[in-house]
CSV table of C-alpha atoms in Angstrom, one decimal:
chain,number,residue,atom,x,y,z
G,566,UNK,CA,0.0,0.0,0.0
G,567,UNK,CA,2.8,2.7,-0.7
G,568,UNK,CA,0.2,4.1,-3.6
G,569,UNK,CA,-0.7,7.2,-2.0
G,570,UNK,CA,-3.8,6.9,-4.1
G,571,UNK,CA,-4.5,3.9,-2.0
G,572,UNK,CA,-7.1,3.8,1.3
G,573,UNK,CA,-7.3,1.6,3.9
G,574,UNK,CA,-10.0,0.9,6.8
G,575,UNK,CA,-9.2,0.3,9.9
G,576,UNK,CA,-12.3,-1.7,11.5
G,577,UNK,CA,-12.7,-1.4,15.5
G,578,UNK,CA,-9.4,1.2,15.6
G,579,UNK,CA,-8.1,0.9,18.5
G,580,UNK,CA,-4.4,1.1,19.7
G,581,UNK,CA,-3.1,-1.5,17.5
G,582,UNK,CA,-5.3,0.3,14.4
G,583,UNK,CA,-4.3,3.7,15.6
G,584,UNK,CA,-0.7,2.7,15.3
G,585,UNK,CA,-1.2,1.3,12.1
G,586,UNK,CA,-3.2,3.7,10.4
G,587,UNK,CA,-0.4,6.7,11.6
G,588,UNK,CA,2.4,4.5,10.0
G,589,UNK,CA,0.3,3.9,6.7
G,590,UNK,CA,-0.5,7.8,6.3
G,591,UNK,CA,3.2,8.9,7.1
G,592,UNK,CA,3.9,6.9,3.5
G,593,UNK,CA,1.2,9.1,2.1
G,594,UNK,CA,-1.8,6.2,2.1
G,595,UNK,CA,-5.2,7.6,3.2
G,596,UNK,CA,-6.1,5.8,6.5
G,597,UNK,CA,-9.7,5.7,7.7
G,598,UNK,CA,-10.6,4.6,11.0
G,599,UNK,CA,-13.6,3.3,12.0
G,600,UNK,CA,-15.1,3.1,15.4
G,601,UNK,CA,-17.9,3.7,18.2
G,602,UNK,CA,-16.4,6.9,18.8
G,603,UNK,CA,-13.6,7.9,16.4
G,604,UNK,CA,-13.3,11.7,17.3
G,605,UNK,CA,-10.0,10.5,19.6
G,606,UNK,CA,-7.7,9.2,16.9
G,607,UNK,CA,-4.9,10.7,16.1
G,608,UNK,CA,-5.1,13.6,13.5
G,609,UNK,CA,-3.4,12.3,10.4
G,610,UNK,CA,-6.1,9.0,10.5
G,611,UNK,CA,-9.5,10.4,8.7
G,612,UNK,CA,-12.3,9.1,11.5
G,613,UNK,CA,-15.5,7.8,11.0
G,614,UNK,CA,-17.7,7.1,13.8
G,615,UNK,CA,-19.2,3.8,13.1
G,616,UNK,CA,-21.0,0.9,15.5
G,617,UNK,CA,-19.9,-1.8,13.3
G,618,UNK,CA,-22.2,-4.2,15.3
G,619,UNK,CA,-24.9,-2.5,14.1
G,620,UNK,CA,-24.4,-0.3,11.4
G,621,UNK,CA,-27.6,0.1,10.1
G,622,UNK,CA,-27.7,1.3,6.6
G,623,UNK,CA,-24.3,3.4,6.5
G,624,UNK,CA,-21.9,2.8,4.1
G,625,UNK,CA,-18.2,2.9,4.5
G,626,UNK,CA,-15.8,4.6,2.0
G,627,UNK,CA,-15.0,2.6,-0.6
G,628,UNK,CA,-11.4,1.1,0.3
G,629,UNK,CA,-8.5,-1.1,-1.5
G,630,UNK,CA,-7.8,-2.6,1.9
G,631,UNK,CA,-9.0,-3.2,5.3
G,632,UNK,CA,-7.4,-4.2,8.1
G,633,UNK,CA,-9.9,-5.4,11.4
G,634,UNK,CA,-8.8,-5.1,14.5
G,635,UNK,CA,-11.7,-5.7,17.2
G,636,UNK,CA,-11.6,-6.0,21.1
G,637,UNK,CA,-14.4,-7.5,22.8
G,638,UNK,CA,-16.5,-5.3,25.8
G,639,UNK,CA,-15.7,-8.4,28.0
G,640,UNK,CA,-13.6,-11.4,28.7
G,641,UNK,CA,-16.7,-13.8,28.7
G,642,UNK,CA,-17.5,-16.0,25.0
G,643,UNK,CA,-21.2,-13.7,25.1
G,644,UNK,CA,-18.5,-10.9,24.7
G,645,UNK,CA,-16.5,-12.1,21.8
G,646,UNK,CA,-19.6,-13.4,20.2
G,647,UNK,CA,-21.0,-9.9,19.9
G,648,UNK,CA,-17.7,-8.0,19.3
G,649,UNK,CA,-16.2,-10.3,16.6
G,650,UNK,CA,-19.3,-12.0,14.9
G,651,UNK,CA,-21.2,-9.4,15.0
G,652,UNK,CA,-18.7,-6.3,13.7
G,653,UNK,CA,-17.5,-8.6,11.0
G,654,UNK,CA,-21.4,-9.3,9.6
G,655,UNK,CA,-21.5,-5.9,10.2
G,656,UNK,CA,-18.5,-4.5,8.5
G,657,UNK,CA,-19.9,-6.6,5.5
G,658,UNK,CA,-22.8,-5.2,5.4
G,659,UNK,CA,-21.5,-1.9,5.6
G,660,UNK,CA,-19.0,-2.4,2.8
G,661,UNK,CA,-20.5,-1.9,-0.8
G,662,UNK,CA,-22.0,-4.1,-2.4
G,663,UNK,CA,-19.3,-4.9,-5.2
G,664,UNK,CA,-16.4,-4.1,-3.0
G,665,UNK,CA,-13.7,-6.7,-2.5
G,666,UNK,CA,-11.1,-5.6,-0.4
G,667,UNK,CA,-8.5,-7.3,0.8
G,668,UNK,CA,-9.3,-7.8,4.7
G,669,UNK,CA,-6.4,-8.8,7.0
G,670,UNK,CA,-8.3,-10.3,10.1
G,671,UNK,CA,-6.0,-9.6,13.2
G,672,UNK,CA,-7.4,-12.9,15.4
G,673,UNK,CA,-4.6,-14.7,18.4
G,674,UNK,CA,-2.3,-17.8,18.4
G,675,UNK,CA,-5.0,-18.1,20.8
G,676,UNK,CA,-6.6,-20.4,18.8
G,677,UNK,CA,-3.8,-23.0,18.8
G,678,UNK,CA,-4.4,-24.0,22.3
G,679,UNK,CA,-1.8,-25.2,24.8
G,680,UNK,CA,1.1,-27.7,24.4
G,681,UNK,CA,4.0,-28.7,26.8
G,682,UNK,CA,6.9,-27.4,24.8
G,683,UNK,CA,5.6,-28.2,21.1
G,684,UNK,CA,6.6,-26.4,18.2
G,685,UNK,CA,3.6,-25.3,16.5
G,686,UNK,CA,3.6,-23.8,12.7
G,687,UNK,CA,1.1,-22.0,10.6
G,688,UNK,CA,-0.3,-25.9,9.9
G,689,UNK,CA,-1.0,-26.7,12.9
G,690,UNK,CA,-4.9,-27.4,13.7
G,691,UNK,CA,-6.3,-25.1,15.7
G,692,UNK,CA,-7.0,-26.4,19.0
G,693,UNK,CA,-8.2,-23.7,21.1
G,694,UNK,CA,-9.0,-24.5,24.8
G,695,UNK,CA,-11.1,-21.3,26.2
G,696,UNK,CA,-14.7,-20.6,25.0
G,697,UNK,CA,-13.2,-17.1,24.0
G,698,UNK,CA,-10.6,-18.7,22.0
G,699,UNK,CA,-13.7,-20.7,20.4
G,700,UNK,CA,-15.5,-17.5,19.5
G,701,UNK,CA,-11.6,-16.7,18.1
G,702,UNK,CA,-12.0,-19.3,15.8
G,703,UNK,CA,-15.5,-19.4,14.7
G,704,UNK,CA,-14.5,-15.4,13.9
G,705,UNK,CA,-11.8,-16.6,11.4
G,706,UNK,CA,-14.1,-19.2,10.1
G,707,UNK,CA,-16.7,-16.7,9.3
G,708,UNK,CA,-14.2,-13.7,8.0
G,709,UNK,CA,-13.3,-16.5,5.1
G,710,UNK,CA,-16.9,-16.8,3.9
G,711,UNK,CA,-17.5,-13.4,4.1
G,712,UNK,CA,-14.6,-11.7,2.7
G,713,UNK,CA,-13.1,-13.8,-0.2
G,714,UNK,CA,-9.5,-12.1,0.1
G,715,UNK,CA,-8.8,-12.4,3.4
G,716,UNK,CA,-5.5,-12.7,5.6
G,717,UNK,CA,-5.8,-14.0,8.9
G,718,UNK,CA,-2.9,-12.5,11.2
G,719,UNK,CA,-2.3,-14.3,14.5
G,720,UNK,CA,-0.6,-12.4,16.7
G,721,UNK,CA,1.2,-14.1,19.6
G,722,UNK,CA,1.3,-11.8,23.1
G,723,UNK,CA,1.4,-8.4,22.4
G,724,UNK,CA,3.0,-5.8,24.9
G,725,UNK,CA,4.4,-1.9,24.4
G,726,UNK,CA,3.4,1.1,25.3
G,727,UNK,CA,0.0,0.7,27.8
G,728,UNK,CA,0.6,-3.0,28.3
G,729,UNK,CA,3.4,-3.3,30.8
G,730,UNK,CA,1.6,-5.4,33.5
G,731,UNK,CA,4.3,-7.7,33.6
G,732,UNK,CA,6.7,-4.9,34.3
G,733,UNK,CA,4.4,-4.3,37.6
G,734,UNK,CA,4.2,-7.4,38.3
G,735,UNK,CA,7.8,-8.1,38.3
G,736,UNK,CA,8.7,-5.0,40.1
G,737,UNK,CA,5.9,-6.1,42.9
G,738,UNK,CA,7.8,-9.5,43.4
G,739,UNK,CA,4.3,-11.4,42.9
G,740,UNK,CA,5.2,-15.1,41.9
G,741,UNK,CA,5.0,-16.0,37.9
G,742,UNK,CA,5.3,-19.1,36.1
G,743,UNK,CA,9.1,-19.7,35.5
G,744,UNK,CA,8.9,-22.8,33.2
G,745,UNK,CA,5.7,-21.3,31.1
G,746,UNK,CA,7.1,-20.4,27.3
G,747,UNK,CA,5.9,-17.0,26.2
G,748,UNK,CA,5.9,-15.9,22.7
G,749,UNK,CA,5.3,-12.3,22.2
G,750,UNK,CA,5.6,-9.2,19.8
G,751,UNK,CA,6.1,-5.6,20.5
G,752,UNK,CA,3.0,-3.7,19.2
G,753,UNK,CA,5.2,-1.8,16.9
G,754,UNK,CA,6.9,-4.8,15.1
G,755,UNK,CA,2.8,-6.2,15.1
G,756,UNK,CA,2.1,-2.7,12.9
G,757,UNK,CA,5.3,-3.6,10.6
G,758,UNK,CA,4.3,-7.2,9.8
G,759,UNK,CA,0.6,-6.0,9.1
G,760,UNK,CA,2.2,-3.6,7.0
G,761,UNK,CA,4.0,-6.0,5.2
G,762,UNK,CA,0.9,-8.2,4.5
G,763,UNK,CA,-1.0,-5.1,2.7
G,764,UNK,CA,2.3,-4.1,0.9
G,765,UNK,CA,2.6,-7.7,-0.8
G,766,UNK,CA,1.1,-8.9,-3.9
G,767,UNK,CA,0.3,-12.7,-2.5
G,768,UNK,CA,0.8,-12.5,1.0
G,769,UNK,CA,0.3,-15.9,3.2
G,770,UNK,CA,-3.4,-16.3,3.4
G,771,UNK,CA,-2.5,-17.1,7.9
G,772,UNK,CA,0.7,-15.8,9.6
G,773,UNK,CA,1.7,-16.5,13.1
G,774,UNK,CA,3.2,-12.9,14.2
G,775,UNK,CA,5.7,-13.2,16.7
G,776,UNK,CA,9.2,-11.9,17.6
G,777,UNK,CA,12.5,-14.2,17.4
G,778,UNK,CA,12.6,-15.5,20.8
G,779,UNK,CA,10.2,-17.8,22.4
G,780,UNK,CA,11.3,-17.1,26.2
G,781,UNK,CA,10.7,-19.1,29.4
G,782,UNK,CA,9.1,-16.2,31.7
G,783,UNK,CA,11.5,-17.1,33.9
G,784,UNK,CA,14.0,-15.3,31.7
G,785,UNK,CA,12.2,-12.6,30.8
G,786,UNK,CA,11.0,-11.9,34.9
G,787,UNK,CA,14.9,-12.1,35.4
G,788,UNK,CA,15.9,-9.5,32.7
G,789,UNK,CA,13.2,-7.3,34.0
G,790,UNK,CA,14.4,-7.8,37.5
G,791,UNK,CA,17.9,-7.3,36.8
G,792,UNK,CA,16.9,-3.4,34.8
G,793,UNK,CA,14.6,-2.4,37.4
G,794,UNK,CA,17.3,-3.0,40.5
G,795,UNK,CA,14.6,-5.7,42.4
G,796,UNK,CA,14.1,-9.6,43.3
G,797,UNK,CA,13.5,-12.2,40.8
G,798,UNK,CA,9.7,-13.2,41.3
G,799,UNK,CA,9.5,-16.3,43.1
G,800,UNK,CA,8.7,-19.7,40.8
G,801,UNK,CA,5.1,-21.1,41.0
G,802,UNK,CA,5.4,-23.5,38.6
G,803,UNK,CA,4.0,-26.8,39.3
G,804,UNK,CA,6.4,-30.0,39.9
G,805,UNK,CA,7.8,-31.4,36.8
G,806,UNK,CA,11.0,-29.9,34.6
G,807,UNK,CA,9.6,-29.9,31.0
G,808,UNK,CA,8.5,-26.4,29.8
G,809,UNK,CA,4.9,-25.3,30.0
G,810,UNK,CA,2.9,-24.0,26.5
G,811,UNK,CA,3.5,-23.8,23.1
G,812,UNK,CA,6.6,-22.6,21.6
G,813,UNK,CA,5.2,-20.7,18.2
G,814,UNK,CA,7.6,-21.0,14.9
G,815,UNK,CA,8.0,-18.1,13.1
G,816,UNK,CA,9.8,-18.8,10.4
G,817,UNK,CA,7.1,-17.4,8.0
G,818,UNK,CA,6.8,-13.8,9.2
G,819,UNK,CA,10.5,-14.1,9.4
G,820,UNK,CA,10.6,-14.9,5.7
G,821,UNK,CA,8.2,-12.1,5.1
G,822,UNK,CA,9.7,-9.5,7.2
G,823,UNK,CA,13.0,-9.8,7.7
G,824,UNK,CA,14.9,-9.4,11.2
G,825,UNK,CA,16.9,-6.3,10.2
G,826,UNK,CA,12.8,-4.2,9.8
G,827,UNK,CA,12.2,-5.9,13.7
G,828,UNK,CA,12.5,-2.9,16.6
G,829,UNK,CA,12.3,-5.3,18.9
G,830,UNK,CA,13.7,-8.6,17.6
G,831,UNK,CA,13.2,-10.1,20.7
G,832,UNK,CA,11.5,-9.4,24.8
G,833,UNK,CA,14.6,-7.3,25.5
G,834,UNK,CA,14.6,-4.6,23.1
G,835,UNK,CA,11.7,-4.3,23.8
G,836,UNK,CA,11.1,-4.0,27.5
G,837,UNK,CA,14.6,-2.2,27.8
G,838,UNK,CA,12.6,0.4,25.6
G,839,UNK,CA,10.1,0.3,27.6
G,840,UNK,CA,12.0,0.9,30.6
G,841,UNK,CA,14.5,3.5,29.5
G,842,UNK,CA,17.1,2.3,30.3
G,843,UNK,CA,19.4,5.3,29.8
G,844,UNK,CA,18.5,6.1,34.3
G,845,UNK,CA,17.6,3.8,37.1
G,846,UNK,CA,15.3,6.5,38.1
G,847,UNK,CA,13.5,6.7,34.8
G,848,UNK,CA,12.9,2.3,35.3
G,849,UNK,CA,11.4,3.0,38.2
G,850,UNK,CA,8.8,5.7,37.5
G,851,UNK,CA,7.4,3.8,34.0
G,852,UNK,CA,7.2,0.6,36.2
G,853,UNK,CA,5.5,2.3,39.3
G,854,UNK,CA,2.7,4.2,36.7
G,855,UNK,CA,2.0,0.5,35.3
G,856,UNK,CA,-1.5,0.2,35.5
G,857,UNK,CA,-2.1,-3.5,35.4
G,858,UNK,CA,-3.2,-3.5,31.7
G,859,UNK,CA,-2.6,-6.5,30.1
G,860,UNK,CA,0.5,-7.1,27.7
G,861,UNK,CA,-0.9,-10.7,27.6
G,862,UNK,CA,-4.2,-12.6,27.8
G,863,UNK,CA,-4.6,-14.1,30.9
G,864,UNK,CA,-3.4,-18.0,30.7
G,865,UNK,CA,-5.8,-20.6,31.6
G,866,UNK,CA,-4.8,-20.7,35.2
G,867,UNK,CA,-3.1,-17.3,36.3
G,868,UNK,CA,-1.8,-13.9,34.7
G,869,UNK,CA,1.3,-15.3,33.6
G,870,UNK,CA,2.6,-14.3,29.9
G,871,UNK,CA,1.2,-16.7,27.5
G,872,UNK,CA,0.7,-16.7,23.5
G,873,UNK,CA,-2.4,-15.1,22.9
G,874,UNK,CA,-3.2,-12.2,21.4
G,875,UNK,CA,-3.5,-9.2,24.0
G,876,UNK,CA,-6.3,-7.0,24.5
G,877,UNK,CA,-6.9,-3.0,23.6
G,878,UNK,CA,-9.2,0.1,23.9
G,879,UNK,CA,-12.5,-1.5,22.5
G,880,UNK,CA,-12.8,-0.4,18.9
G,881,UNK,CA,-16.0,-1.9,17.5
């Protein structure tokens, strides 16, 4: 999308979309966000106030690409049911008639389910083990009958600016999940890779997005320890020594974005942006105004850093 003749909608705009659209009109592509209330996003992204769940009988500018990036009103599967379901037969109704777009569905590895220290690949069946990672899937099931060129993007944990729980938590000493895998991306890199998908001409039709470095969270809690001057968090991982979760391959958004257009390659560029790590005294006061916002869904038995798909300002 580097035609600056080309628009793109951003459905259910929220940080991730936000993000997105400013990086798309920087390279001179009209970005158009739609949401609830649009009147907040930032300047160079053209808003349009739009429920997509019900959008009665509006009808969105026509558009050579749009990216979707919902958050549900609650962590419950009634929540994702009416968020995602119901925006996306929205957002086609909306649409005109004749349009076909190119829609890039931003859904969660989420879907993949858990695994004690599998490698799992763009192939593997879905397997998804929450009724919200369910909805996840039936979401992605109906995107494809509804939009035939669509791109489903499957972000792994997402964390950046506004999700630094994990830097709280650490810097609080409450006990995480040492042997638990986490795979993650830094909301930035997450807006490169989606650019990547609208710039090429046959993109992979599902893409695991994830950064080069599928950590224990024992060694990220320990790097995050070490910056901010505390105690490592204390292990609650149950007996056993194998690792805990799913360790995501991703060799395919590697091949399509290459590690040299990665900000944060891996969980310690990243947090150590985060952080600032120029002053002790700067760690301190971006750790102590974490608000507990997630950088990661909640795994299925505690808060620690898993590989789904984080959650953002609702957008819908």
């Amino acid at each position: 999308m580097t035609d600056s003749a080309a628009t793109v909608l951003l459905a259910g705009c929220g940080d991730v979309g936000a993000a997105l659209g400013v990086r798309l009109a920087e390279r001179g592509v009209r970005a158009v966000g739609v949401r609830r209330r649009a009147d907040a996003l930032p300047e160079p992204i053209e808003p349009v106030s739009l429920d997509l769940i019900d959008p009665g009988d509006a009808v969105l500018p026509g558009a050579d690409a749009v990216v979707v990036t919902l958050t549900a009103d609650g962590r419950d599967a009634a929540a994702y049911e009416r968020t995602y379901l119901g925006a996306l037969r929205g957002l086609r109704r909306a649409l005109s008639s004749d349009a076909a777009p190119r829609v890039v569905l931003v859904s969660s590895t989420g879907v993949l389910g858990g695994a004690d220290g599998e490698v799992v690949t763009e192939a593997t069946p879905p397997d998804p083990q929450r009724a919200t990672a369910h909805v996840l899937l039936a979401a992605e099931e109906l995107a494809a009958e509804l939009f035939p060129d669509l791109v489903i993007v499957r972000p792994a944990g997402i964390y950046g600016p506004g999700r630094t729980s994990l830097i709280e938590r650490v810097r609080t000493g409450e006990p995480v999940t040492h042997r638990r895998v986490t795979n993650r991306i830094h909301r930035d890199d997450l807006v490169t890779v989606l650019t990547a998908v609208l710039d090429a001409p046959e993109p992979p039709r599902l893409l695991h997005a994830v950064d080069h470095d599928a950590a224990r969270l024992g060694d990220v809690v320990t790097h995050l320890a070490g910056r901010l001057g505390v105690a490592v968090p204390a292990d609650n991982s149950p007996a056993g020594d194998g690792p805990l979760g799913k360790i995501i391959d991703g060799a395919l958004v590697h091949s399509l974005v290459p590690r040299s257009r990665w900000r944060y390659p891996t969980f310690r560029e990243g947090y150590d942006a985060l952080l600032g790590t120029a002053s002790s005294s700067g760690e301190r006061d971006i750790a102590g105004r974490a608000s507990g916002v997630a950088d990661e869904h909640d795994s299925a038995k505690g808060r620690d850093a898993s590989s789904d798909a984080s959650t953002e300002p609702r957008g819908a």
